[in-house]
């Protein structure tokens, strides 16, 4: 919405959320306190806030005055009832639709910006069309393809903008209205229009394909480790094939983030609900491989520390699910830490952007042990050197650039010998690390 406001000074953009603390943070004078860290975001918020970009909790007022409403609420995996652990929980979407239906007095375009199961627009339409007050709604699907960490660049220069709408004169008119908003900065050949169902399904499919590439290369990383091949070399070799391409071929401790797992589980659930067992099994394997990679990384640490980590200090550099974001949802670090804490390891975490409260909240959410035990077994510190001192193993969980530039000689002198580094992101130079004296283990070599 900030980028839309930046590129459309003539459009008033109101971001409304019922979470007062979040809205207060978006309005905070100190831009370091914005709820989301993304390179370039704070500057854009500063440029546009209180000009044509507003943050508030006045949801009803915003609905009443809007011509276009982007529904962007969370669609987490269900934690209860039918489809528990698989299906998307659509209660927040439905609540939005009901609120819009109750409040709206003029015709509106409703844009599905949240990632939704295919055919959700039908449910939205049914709720909105039963208001009985004559207001007309057009529902568009406009899934978001930005990646966290590069969100602003992705939004400024999108590969494509996808808009799905009804194939009727009103539907086409709504598609045109939304296309014009993006048309302020996105070339028209990159604005792709489809029917609603294709658009909804494209988002789930895009995330499934991306995650599948990560699981594919991770599966090869395990094979590399037992055969003496090197997964980075294999990735380079196959990535030069123009049919395969070089992106998303980095072996790692596993993918995280709020979207990949949730969206694939949702795809699997939809396939099963249509009785397509082979399709569902195929995509489920992407998740199983990712879980395997995380537990394999924890097991490698344990077995290399003489099969016991009890009472040993283990350092985590990085907690965010990827670099350049403070988002920790489904981060591999959470699950690796949990496995090591089950073995009574004492973990010290340093992450340049993630706050201690978030790290403890992530662990408490797993419910593996009491909050007191989580705080006893895991410490969060503010300097990498403090994190590494007297450590039995330094583990890289996030590919933050700054980790590459650390004084690894100094770290070597500060840790317990034999000095071990477990690089879950393959970002450090193995030859250099070995030359310093570390026993360096990356993924897939
Ligand atoms: N995070 C991403 O990178 C990304 C990328 C593409 C798509 N998506 C999709 O976007 C959606 C939102 O993701 P997110 O990461 O921003 O989630 P989030 O949980 O960070 O934010 C959702 C917000 O919606 C608010 N909310 C919920 N119900 C509301 C209501 N009835 N009225 C007002 N506010 C309400 C919540 O308070 C919360 O602040 C999801 O469907 C996700 O799959 C996210």
Short mmCIF file of C-alpha atoms and ligand atoms in Angstrom, two decimals:
data_model
loop_
_atom_site.label_atom_id
_atom_site.label_comp_id
_atom_site.label_asym_id
_atom_site.label_seq_id
_atom_site.Cartn_x
_atom_site.Cartn_y
_atom_site.Cartn_z
CA UNK A 1 0.00 0.00 0.00
CA UNK A 2 2.94 2.31 0.66
CA UNK A 3 4.22 1.76 -2.87
CA UNK A 4 0.73 2.30 -4.32
CA UNK A 5 0.55 5.58 -2.37
CA UNK A 6 4.03 6.63 -3.51
CA UNK A 7 3.17 6.02 -7.17
CA UNK A 8 -0.37 7.45 -7.06
CA UNK A 9 -0.30 10.81 -5.26
CA UNK A 10 -3.90 11.37 -6.43
CA UNK A 11 -5.17 8.29 -4.56
CA UNK A 12 -5.82 8.33 -0.82
CA UNK A 13 -4.59 5.08 0.73
CA UNK A 14 -5.89 4.13 4.18
CA UNK A 15 -4.30 1.15 5.92
CA UNK A 16 -6.63 -0.04 8.65
CA UNK A 17 -6.03 -2.80 11.15
CA UNK A 18 -7.83 -3.69 14.37
CA UNK A 19 -4.50 -4.15 16.11
CA UNK A 20 -3.97 -0.78 17.82
CA UNK A 21 -0.35 -1.49 18.76
CA UNK A 22 0.56 -2.22 15.14
CA UNK A 23 -1.15 0.92 13.88
CA UNK A 24 0.58 2.99 16.57
CA UNK A 25 3.89 1.54 15.43
CA UNK A 26 3.13 2.45 11.80
CA UNK A 27 2.45 6.00 12.99
CA UNK A 28 5.56 6.16 15.20
CA UNK A 29 7.77 9.20 14.58
CA UNK A 30 10.81 6.98 15.07
CA UNK A 31 10.99 4.95 11.88
CA UNK A 32 13.06 2.26 13.64
CA UNK A 33 9.84 1.30 15.42
CA UNK A 34 7.83 0.38 12.30
CA UNK A 35 6.43 -3.13 12.79
CA UNK A 36 8.15 -4.51 9.68
CA UNK A 37 11.78 -4.14 8.69
CA UNK A 38 12.28 -4.10 4.91
CA UNK A 39 15.09 -2.31 3.07
CA UNK A 40 13.69 0.96 1.65
CA UNK A 41 10.31 0.75 3.40
CA UNK A 42 10.90 3.33 6.15
CA UNK A 43 11.89 6.02 3.62
CA UNK A 44 8.74 5.44 1.57
CA UNK A 45 6.53 5.52 4.66
CA UNK A 46 8.19 8.78 5.69
CA UNK A 47 7.63 10.31 2.22
CA UNK A 48 3.94 9.52 2.08
CA UNK A 49 2.60 9.21 5.62
CA UNK A 50 -0.11 11.74 6.40
CA UNK A 51 -0.02 13.00 2.81
CA UNK A 52 -1.96 10.33 0.94
CA UNK A 53 -1.03 7.35 3.16
CA UNK A 54 -2.82 6.96 6.50
CA UNK A 55 -2.69 4.29 9.18
CA UNK A 56 -5.64 3.94 11.55
CA UNK A 57 -7.95 1.58 13.40
CA UNK A 58 -11.07 3.27 12.02
CA UNK A 59 -12.06 0.27 9.93
CA UNK A 60 -15.74 1.18 9.41
CA UNK A 61 -14.92 4.71 8.29
CA UNK A 62 -12.32 3.42 5.81
CA UNK A 63 -14.81 0.92 4.39
CA UNK A 64 -17.48 3.58 3.99
CA UNK A 65 -15.28 5.99 2.07
CA UNK A 66 -13.31 3.53 -0.09
CA UNK A 67 -13.85 2.75 -3.77
CA UNK A 68 -11.45 -0.19 -3.68
CA UNK A 69 -10.85 -2.38 -0.61
CA UNK A 70 -7.85 -4.71 -0.46
CA UNK A 71 -8.52 -7.54 1.97
CA UNK A 72 -5.04 -8.35 3.27
CA UNK A 73 -5.75 -10.12 6.55
CA UNK A 74 -3.94 -13.24 7.69
CA UNK A 75 -4.97 -16.67 6.42
CA UNK A 76 -3.02 -19.01 8.72
CA UNK A 77 -3.14 -22.79 8.70
CA UNK A 78 -6.13 -24.00 10.73
CA UNK A 79 -5.24 -25.20 14.22
CA UNK A 80 -8.60 -26.81 14.99
CA UNK A 81 -11.44 -28.84 13.55
CA UNK A 82 -11.80 -30.02 9.96
CA UNK A 83 -8.62 -29.50 7.95
CA UNK A 84 -6.58 -28.86 11.13
CA UNK A 85 -2.89 -28.46 10.27
CA UNK A 86 -3.62 -28.26 6.53
CA UNK A 87 -6.43 -25.97 5.40
CA UNK A 88 -6.30 -22.18 5.45
CA UNK A 89 -8.30 -20.63 8.27
CA UNK A 90 -10.68 -18.26 6.53
CA UNK A 91 -12.40 -16.84 9.60
CA UNK A 92 -10.58 -13.47 9.34
CA UNK A 93 -11.52 -13.20 5.67
CA UNK A 94 -15.14 -13.95 6.42
CA UNK A 95 -15.22 -11.42 9.27
CA UNK A 96 -13.89 -8.76 6.86
CA UNK A 97 -16.51 -9.62 4.27
CA UNK A 98 -19.28 -9.42 6.86
CA UNK A 99 -18.00 -6.08 8.13
CA UNK A 100 -17.85 -4.69 4.59
CA UNK A 101 -21.35 -5.99 3.89
CA UNK A 102 -22.66 -4.34 7.05
CA UNK A 103 -20.98 -0.97 6.59
CA UNK A 104 -20.82 -0.30 2.84
CA UNK A 105 -23.31 2.17 1.40
CA UNK A 106 -21.82 2.60 -2.08
CA UNK A 107 -20.60 0.19 -4.78
CA UNK A 108 -17.08 -1.13 -4.26
CA UNK A 109 -14.35 -3.25 -5.75
CA UNK A 110 -13.15 -5.88 -3.28
CA UNK A 111 -9.64 -7.12 -3.94
CA UNK A 112 -8.42 -10.42 -2.51
CA UNK A 113 -4.82 -9.54 -1.60
CA UNK A 114 -4.49 -12.26 1.03
CA UNK A 115 -3.45 -15.66 -0.32
CA UNK A 116 -6.63 -17.72 -0.55
CA UNK A 117 -7.76 -21.18 -1.55
CA UNK A 118 -9.11 -21.41 -5.08
CA UNK A 119 -12.83 -20.50 -5.21
CA UNK A 120 -12.82 -18.29 -2.09
CA UNK A 121 -14.16 -15.42 -4.18
CA UNK A 122 -17.38 -17.38 -4.49
CA UNK A 123 -17.85 -17.40 -0.70
CA UNK A 124 -17.00 -13.70 -0.48
CA UNK A 125 -19.50 -12.91 -3.21
CA UNK A 126 -22.20 -14.88 -1.50
CA UNK A 127 -21.70 -13.00 1.79
CA UNK A 128 -21.46 -9.59 0.12
CA UNK A 129 -24.43 -10.11 -2.19
CA UNK A 130 -26.78 -10.88 0.68
CA UNK A 131 -26.70 -7.49 2.33
CA UNK A 132 -30.07 -6.54 0.92
CA UNK A 133 -29.12 -2.86 0.62
CA UNK A 134 -28.54 -2.84 -3.15
CA UNK A 135 -24.80 -2.16 -2.96
CA UNK A 136 -22.90 -3.81 -5.84
CA UNK A 137 -19.56 -5.51 -5.28
CA UNK A 138 -17.03 -6.70 -7.82
CA UNK A 139 -14.53 -9.20 -6.49
CA UNK A 140 -11.02 -9.33 -7.92
CA UNK A 141 -8.15 -11.62 -7.06
CA UNK A 142 -4.80 -9.80 -6.98
CA UNK A 143 -2.31 -12.08 -5.22
CA UNK A 144 0.91 -10.62 -3.90
CA UNK A 145 4.17 -12.09 -5.21
CA UNK A 146 6.66 -9.93 -3.28
CA UNK A 147 9.36 -11.70 -1.30
CA UNK A 148 10.15 -10.51 2.21
CA UNK A 149 13.62 -8.95 2.39
CA UNK A 150 13.25 -7.54 -1.14
CA UNK A 151 9.63 -6.42 -0.88
CA UNK A 152 10.08 -2.81 -1.96
CA UNK A 153 12.28 -3.65 -4.96
CA UNK A 154 9.85 -6.43 -5.94
CA UNK A 155 6.90 -4.05 -5.75
CA UNK A 156 8.65 -1.28 -7.67
CA UNK A 157 9.79 -3.68 -10.41
CA UNK A 158 7.40 -6.64 -10.36
CA UNK A 159 7.90 -9.57 -12.76
CA UNK A 160 4.14 -9.36 -13.24
CA UNK A 161 0.99 -8.13 -11.55
CA UNK A 162 -1.82 -10.66 -11.70
CA UNK A 163 -5.46 -9.59 -11.64
CA UNK A 164 -8.27 -12.10 -11.82
CA UNK A 165 -11.84 -10.97 -12.36
CA UNK A 166 -15.26 -11.94 -13.54
CA UNK A 167 -15.79 -12.26 -17.30
CA UNK A 168 -18.63 -9.73 -17.51
CA UNK A 169 -18.74 -6.03 -18.47
CA UNK A 170 -18.73 -5.07 -14.74
CA UNK A 171 -15.90 -7.52 -14.07
CA UNK A 172 -13.84 -6.13 -16.94
CA UNK A 173 -14.45 -2.58 -15.74
CA UNK A 174 -13.25 -3.47 -12.23
CA UNK A 175 -10.13 -5.15 -13.67
CA UNK A 176 -9.43 -1.96 -15.65
CA UNK A 177 -9.82 0.23 -12.55
CA UNK A 178 -7.28 -1.85 -10.61
CA UNK A 179 -4.97 -2.12 -13.64
CA UNK A 180 -4.91 1.69 -13.79
CA UNK A 181 -3.69 1.86 -10.17
CA UNK A 182 -0.72 -0.39 -11.02
CA UNK A 183 -0.39 1.23 -14.43
CA UNK A 184 1.09 4.33 -12.72
CA UNK A 185 4.40 2.51 -12.62
CA UNK A 186 4.05 -1.04 -13.99
CA UNK A 187 4.31 -1.46 -17.79
CA UNK A 188 1.05 -2.73 -19.24
CA UNK A 189 2.63 -5.90 -20.67
CA UNK A 190 3.42 -6.94 -17.11
CA UNK A 191 -0.17 -6.64 -15.94
CA UNK A 192 -1.69 -10.02 -16.54
CA UNK A 193 -5.44 -10.59 -16.34
CA UNK A 194 -7.15 -13.96 -15.91
CA UNK A 195 -10.33 -15.40 -14.53
CA UNK A 196 -10.65 -15.35 -10.73
CA UNK A 197 -9.98 -19.07 -10.20
CA UNK A 198 -6.77 -19.06 -12.25
CA UNK A 199 -5.51 -16.07 -10.32
CA UNK A 200 -6.27 -17.62 -6.92
CA UNK A 201 -4.65 -20.91 -7.90
CA UNK A 202 -1.58 -19.22 -9.47
CA UNK A 203 -0.46 -17.83 -6.14
CA UNK A 204 -0.54 -21.21 -4.39
CA UNK A 205 1.14 -22.79 -7.40
CA UNK A 206 3.91 -20.18 -7.55
CA UNK A 207 4.78 -20.72 -3.89
CA UNK A 208 4.59 -24.50 -4.28
CA UNK A 209 7.02 -24.41 -7.23
CA UNK A 210 9.46 -22.13 -5.40
CA UNK A 211 9.45 -24.25 -2.26
CA UNK A 212 9.75 -27.38 -4.37
CA UNK A 213 13.02 -26.11 -5.85
CA UNK A 214 14.43 -25.59 -2.36
CA UNK A 215 13.37 -29.07 -1.25
CA UNK A 216 14.72 -30.56 -4.49
CA UNK A 217 18.19 -29.09 -4.03
CA UNK A 218 18.10 -29.92 -0.31
CA UNK A 219 17.34 -33.55 -1.12
CA UNK A 220 20.42 -33.57 -3.37
CA UNK A 221 22.47 -31.98 -0.56
CA UNK A 222 22.02 -35.11 1.54
CA UNK A 223 23.13 -37.26 -1.36
CA UNK A 224 26.17 -35.00 -1.84
CA UNK A 225 27.20 -35.48 1.77
CA UNK A 226 27.42 -39.26 1.41
CA UNK A 227 28.98 -39.33 -2.05
CA UNK A 228 31.63 -36.61 -1.85
CA UNK A 229 29.87 -34.34 -4.34
CA UNK A 230 29.41 -30.66 -3.45
CA UNK A 231 25.88 -29.30 -3.68
CA UNK A 232 26.94 -25.74 -4.50
CA UNK A 233 28.92 -27.08 -7.46
CA UNK A 234 25.98 -29.22 -8.55
CA UNK A 235 23.64 -26.23 -8.24
CA UNK A 236 25.96 -24.08 -10.36
CA UNK A 237 26.25 -26.78 -12.98
CA UNK A 238 22.53 -27.37 -13.32
CA UNK A 239 21.61 -23.69 -12.92
CA UNK A 240 23.54 -22.81 -16.08
CA UNK A 241 21.03 -24.88 -18.03
CA UNK A 242 18.68 -22.17 -19.24
CA UNK A 243 15.73 -24.53 -18.84
CA UNK A 244 16.50 -24.82 -15.11
CA UNK A 245 17.95 -21.37 -14.33
CA UNK A 246 20.18 -20.39 -11.38
CA UNK A 247 17.69 -18.92 -8.89
CA UNK A 248 16.31 -20.70 -5.83
CA UNK A 249 18.94 -23.44 -5.98
CA UNK A 250 20.76 -22.66 -2.75
CA UNK A 251 20.93 -25.64 -0.42
CA UNK A 252 20.20 -24.72 3.19
CA UNK A 253 18.84 -25.84 6.54
CA UNK A 254 15.39 -25.41 5.00
CA UNK A 255 12.88 -22.81 3.95
CA UNK A 256 10.78 -20.84 6.43
CA UNK A 257 8.52 -17.82 6.30
CA UNK A 258 4.84 -17.40 6.76
CA UNK A 259 3.85 -18.45 3.26
CA UNK A 260 5.54 -21.49 1.72
CA UNK A 261 4.48 -24.13 4.21
CA UNK A 262 1.02 -22.68 4.77
CA UNK A 263 0.32 -22.35 1.06
CA UNK A 264 1.55 -25.85 0.15
CA UNK A 265 -0.45 -27.39 3.00
CA UNK A 266 -3.44 -25.53 1.67
CA UNK A 267 -2.78 -26.85 -1.86
CA UNK A 268 -2.46 -30.37 -0.49
CA UNK A 269 -5.71 -29.96 1.42
CA UNK A 270 -7.57 -28.69 -1.64
CA UNK A 271 -6.24 -31.57 -3.76
CA UNK A 272 -7.30 -34.12 -1.13
CA UNK A 273 -10.70 -32.53 -0.75
CA UNK A 274 -11.26 -33.14 -4.49
CA UNK A 275 -10.03 -36.75 -4.05
CA UNK A 276 -6.76 -36.12 -5.91
CA UNK A 277 -4.58 -38.24 -3.63
CA UNK A 278 -1.57 -38.52 -6.00
CA UNK A 279 -1.48 -34.75 -6.47
CA UNK A 280 -1.74 -34.18 -2.72
CA UNK A 281 1.02 -36.72 -1.91
CA UNK A 282 3.29 -35.19 -4.53
CA UNK A 283 3.19 -31.70 -3.01
CA UNK A 284 3.17 -32.89 0.59
CA UNK A 285 6.60 -34.37 -0.03
CA UNK A 286 8.00 -30.82 -0.39
CA UNK A 287 7.06 -30.16 3.25
CA UNK A 288 8.28 -33.54 4.49
CA UNK A 289 11.66 -32.92 2.83
CA UNK A 290 11.89 -29.51 4.48
CA UNK A 291 11.13 -30.95 7.92
CA UNK A 292 13.72 -33.64 7.29
CA UNK A 293 16.36 -31.04 6.39
CA UNK A 294 15.81 -29.12 9.63
CA UNK A 295 16.06 -32.20 11.83
CA UNK A 296 19.04 -33.47 9.83
CA UNK A 297 20.87 -30.20 10.56
CA UNK A 298 20.19 -30.55 14.30
CA UNK A 299 21.33 -34.17 14.21
CA UNK A 300 24.56 -33.23 12.41
CA UNK A 301 25.36 -30.77 15.19
CA UNK A 302 24.66 -33.34 17.89
CA UNK A 303 26.61 -36.17 16.28
CA UNK A 304 29.61 -33.96 15.59
CA UNK A 305 29.69 -32.79 19.19
CA UNK A 306 30.35 -36.38 20.32
CA UNK A 307 26.66 -37.25 20.48
CA UNK A 308 25.91 -35.00 23.40
CA UNK A 309 25.08 -31.32 23.58
CA UNK A 310 23.79 -31.42 27.15
CA UNK A 311 25.09 -28.38 29.04
CA UNK A 312 27.09 -27.22 26.01
CA UNK A 313 26.87 -23.65 24.75
CA UNK A 314 25.71 -23.52 21.14
CA UNK A 315 25.66 -20.21 19.27
CA UNK A 316 23.00 -19.30 16.72
CA UNK A 317 23.91 -16.50 14.34
CA UNK A 318 20.56 -15.49 12.91
CA UNK A 319 16.97 -16.23 13.88
CA UNK A 320 14.97 -14.54 11.06
CA UNK A 321 13.78 -16.92 8.35
CA UNK A 322 15.92 -15.08 5.81
CA UNK A 323 18.17 -12.03 5.64
CA UNK A 324 16.90 -8.44 5.49
CA UNK A 325 13.71 -9.16 7.38
CA UNK A 326 12.73 -9.32 11.05
CA UNK A 327 10.08 -11.93 10.27
CA UNK A 328 10.65 -15.20 12.11
CA UNK A 329 7.50 -17.12 11.20
CA UNK A 330 8.33 -20.79 10.50
CA UNK A 331 12.04 -19.94 10.64
CA UNK A 332 14.26 -23.04 10.56
CA UNK A 333 16.09 -21.60 13.60
CA UNK A 334 13.03 -22.24 15.79
CA UNK A 335 12.92 -25.95 15.02
CA UNK A 336 16.68 -26.49 15.19
CA UNK A 337 16.79 -24.70 18.55
CA UNK A 338 13.90 -26.79 19.81
CA UNK A 339 15.61 -30.05 18.84
CA UNK A 340 18.86 -28.98 20.54
CA UNK A 341 17.05 -27.76 23.67
CA UNK A 342 15.36 -31.16 23.89
CA UNK A 343 18.93 -32.44 24.28
CA UNK A 344 19.52 -29.84 27.04
CA UNK A 345 21.81 -27.65 24.95
CA UNK A 346 22.25 -24.03 26.11
CA UNK A 347 21.69 -21.74 23.17
CA UNK A 348 22.83 -18.17 22.70
CA UNK A 349 21.28 -16.23 19.84
CA UNK A 350 22.42 -13.13 18.02
CA UNK A 351 20.28 -11.68 15.21
CA UNK A 352 20.76 -8.11 13.96
CA UNK A 353 17.02 -7.39 13.61
CA UNK A 354 14.95 -9.82 15.69
CA UNK A 355 13.92 -8.76 19.18
CA UNK A 356 14.33 -11.13 22.18
CA UNK A 357 10.57 -11.11 22.95
CA UNK A 358 9.90 -12.49 19.46
CA UNK A 359 12.42 -15.32 19.87
CA UNK A 360 10.87 -16.38 23.17
CA UNK A 361 7.36 -16.08 21.71
CA UNK A 362 8.40 -18.39 18.84
CA UNK A 363 9.64 -21.01 21.29
CA UNK A 364 6.74 -20.68 23.70
CA UNK A 365 4.33 -21.17 20.78
CA UNK A 366 5.79 -24.63 20.15
CA UNK A 367 4.77 -25.65 23.66
CA UNK A 368 7.68 -28.11 23.93
CA UNK A 369 8.67 -26.93 27.40
CA UNK A 370 7.71 -24.29 29.95
CA UNK A 371 8.36 -20.60 29.21
CA UNK A 372 10.74 -20.60 32.21
CA UNK A 373 12.76 -23.45 30.70
CA UNK A 374 12.89 -21.67 27.35
CA UNK A 375 14.36 -18.61 29.07
CA UNK A 376 16.77 -20.74 31.10
CA UNK A 377 18.08 -22.69 28.11
CA UNK A 378 18.18 -19.90 25.54
CA UNK A 379 19.76 -16.46 25.88
CA UNK A 380 19.57 -13.60 23.40
CA UNK A 381 22.56 -11.25 23.24
CA UNK A 382 23.34 -8.02 21.45
CA UNK A 383 26.77 -8.72 20.05
CA UNK A 384 28.06 -11.56 17.87
CA UNK A 385 31.26 -11.79 19.88
CA UNK A 386 29.34 -12.24 23.12
CA UNK A 387 27.25 -14.89 21.37
CA UNK A 388 30.30 -16.84 20.23
CA UNK A 389 32.56 -16.63 23.30
CA UNK A 390 33.07 -20.04 24.96
CA UNK A 391 30.81 -21.74 22.48
CA UNK A 392 31.09 -25.42 21.50
CA UNK A 393 29.56 -24.76 18.09
CA UNK A 394 28.70 -21.68 16.05
CA UNK A 395 25.70 -22.27 13.78
CA UNK A 396 24.56 -20.01 10.92
CA UNK A 397 20.77 -20.02 10.65
CA UNK A 398 20.18 -16.86 8.57
CA UNK A 399 22.22 -15.61 5.62
CA UNK A 400 22.77 -12.06 6.97
CA UNK A 401 25.56 -10.40 4.95
CA UNK A 402 27.32 -9.16 8.08
CA UNK A 403 28.13 -12.72 9.16
CA UNK A 404 30.52 -13.02 6.21
CA UNK A 405 32.55 -10.02 7.33
CA UNK A 406 33.10 -11.02 10.98
CA UNK A 407 36.62 -11.41 12.33
CA UNK A 408 36.50 -15.20 12.28
CA UNK A 409 40.10 -15.43 13.56
CA UNK A 410 39.02 -13.62 16.72
CA UNK A 411 35.97 -15.85 17.01
CA UNK A 412 38.20 -18.91 16.63
CA UNK A 413 40.27 -17.79 19.61
CA UNK A 414 37.14 -17.21 21.71
CA UNK A 415 35.42 -20.59 21.24
CA UNK A 416 35.89 -24.02 22.81
CA UNK A 417 38.25 -26.31 20.82
CA UNK A 418 37.91 -28.20 18.60
CA UNK A 419 36.16 -25.19 17.08
CA UNK A 420 33.07 -26.08 15.06
CA UNK A 421 31.04 -24.04 12.61
CA UNK A 422 27.80 -25.44 11.17
CA UNK A 423 26.79 -23.25 8.27
CA UNK A 424 23.11 -23.84 7.59
CA UNK A 425 23.13 -21.30 4.76
CA UNK A 426 26.45 -22.08 3.03
CA UNK A 427 27.54 -18.44 3.20
CA UNK A 428 31.05 -18.77 4.62
CA UNK A 429 34.16 -19.71 2.66
CA UNK A 430 34.90 -23.29 3.70
CA UNK A 431 38.57 -23.15 2.73
CA UNK A 432 39.14 -19.97 4.74
CA UNK A 433 37.30 -21.36 7.75
CA UNK A 434 39.29 -24.61 7.67
CA UNK A 435 42.54 -22.64 7.28
CA UNK A 436 41.71 -20.66 10.42
CA UNK A 437 41.34 -23.98 12.25
CA UNK A 438 37.57 -24.45 12.36
CA UNK A 439 35.95 -27.77 11.65
CA UNK A 440 33.59 -26.27 9.09
CA UNK A 441 30.48 -28.09 7.94
CA UNK A 442 28.18 -26.60 5.36
CA UNK A 443 25.09 -28.18 3.87
CA UNK A 444 25.74 -30.73 1.15
CA UNK A 445 29.50 -31.05 1.19
N1 LIG B 1 4.02 -11.73 4.29
C1 LIG B 1 4.23 -11.91 3.00
O1 LIG B 1 5.35 -11.82 2.50
C2 LIG B 1 3.09 -12.23 2.07
C3 LIG B 1 3.34 -12.32 0.70
C4 LIG B 1 2.29 -12.62 -0.14
C5 LIG B 1 1.04 -12.85 0.38
N2 LIG B 1 0.83 -12.79 1.72
C6 LIG B 1 -0.51 -13.06 2.22
O2 LIG B 1 -1.04 -11.87 2.79
C7 LIG B 1 -1.90 -12.17 3.89
C8 LIG B 1 -1.46 -11.41 5.11
O3 LIG B 1 -0.13 -11.79 5.44
P1 LIG B 1 0.73 -11.01 6.52
O4 LIG B 1 2.06 -11.64 6.54
O5 LIG B 1 0.64 -9.54 6.29
O6 LIG B 1 -0.11 -11.37 7.85
P2 LIG B 1 -0.10 -10.67 9.27
O7 LIG B 1 -0.66 -11.65 10.22
O8 LIG B 1 1.26 -10.09 9.54
O9 LIG B 1 -1.08 -9.41 9.14
C9 LIG B 1 -2.47 -9.53 9.07
C10 LIG B 1 -3.10 -8.33 9.78
O10 LIG B 1 -4.50 -8.37 9.59
C11 LIG B 1 -5.13 -7.81 10.75
N3 LIG B 1 -6.53 -8.22 10.77
C12 LIG B 1 -7.04 -9.47 10.87
N4 LIG B 1 -8.38 -9.45 10.80
C13 LIG B 1 -8.74 -8.15 10.64
C14 LIG B 1 -9.98 -7.49 10.50
N5 LIG B 1 -11.14 -8.18 10.48
N6 LIG B 1 -9.98 -6.15 10.38
C15 LIG B 1 -8.83 -5.46 10.40
N7 LIG B 1 -7.61 -6.04 10.50
C16 LIG B 1 -7.56 -7.37 10.63
C17 LIG B 1 -4.31 -8.37 11.86
O11 LIG B 1 -4.46 -7.60 13.04
C18 LIG B 1 -2.88 -8.30 11.29
O12 LIG B 1 -2.24 -7.09 11.65
C19 LIG B 1 -1.85 -13.70 4.04
O13 LIG B 1 -2.92 -14.26 3.35
C20 LIG B 1 -0.55 -14.06 3.35
O14 LIG B 1 -0.56 -15.38 2.85
C21 LIG B 1 1.83 -12.46 2.58
#
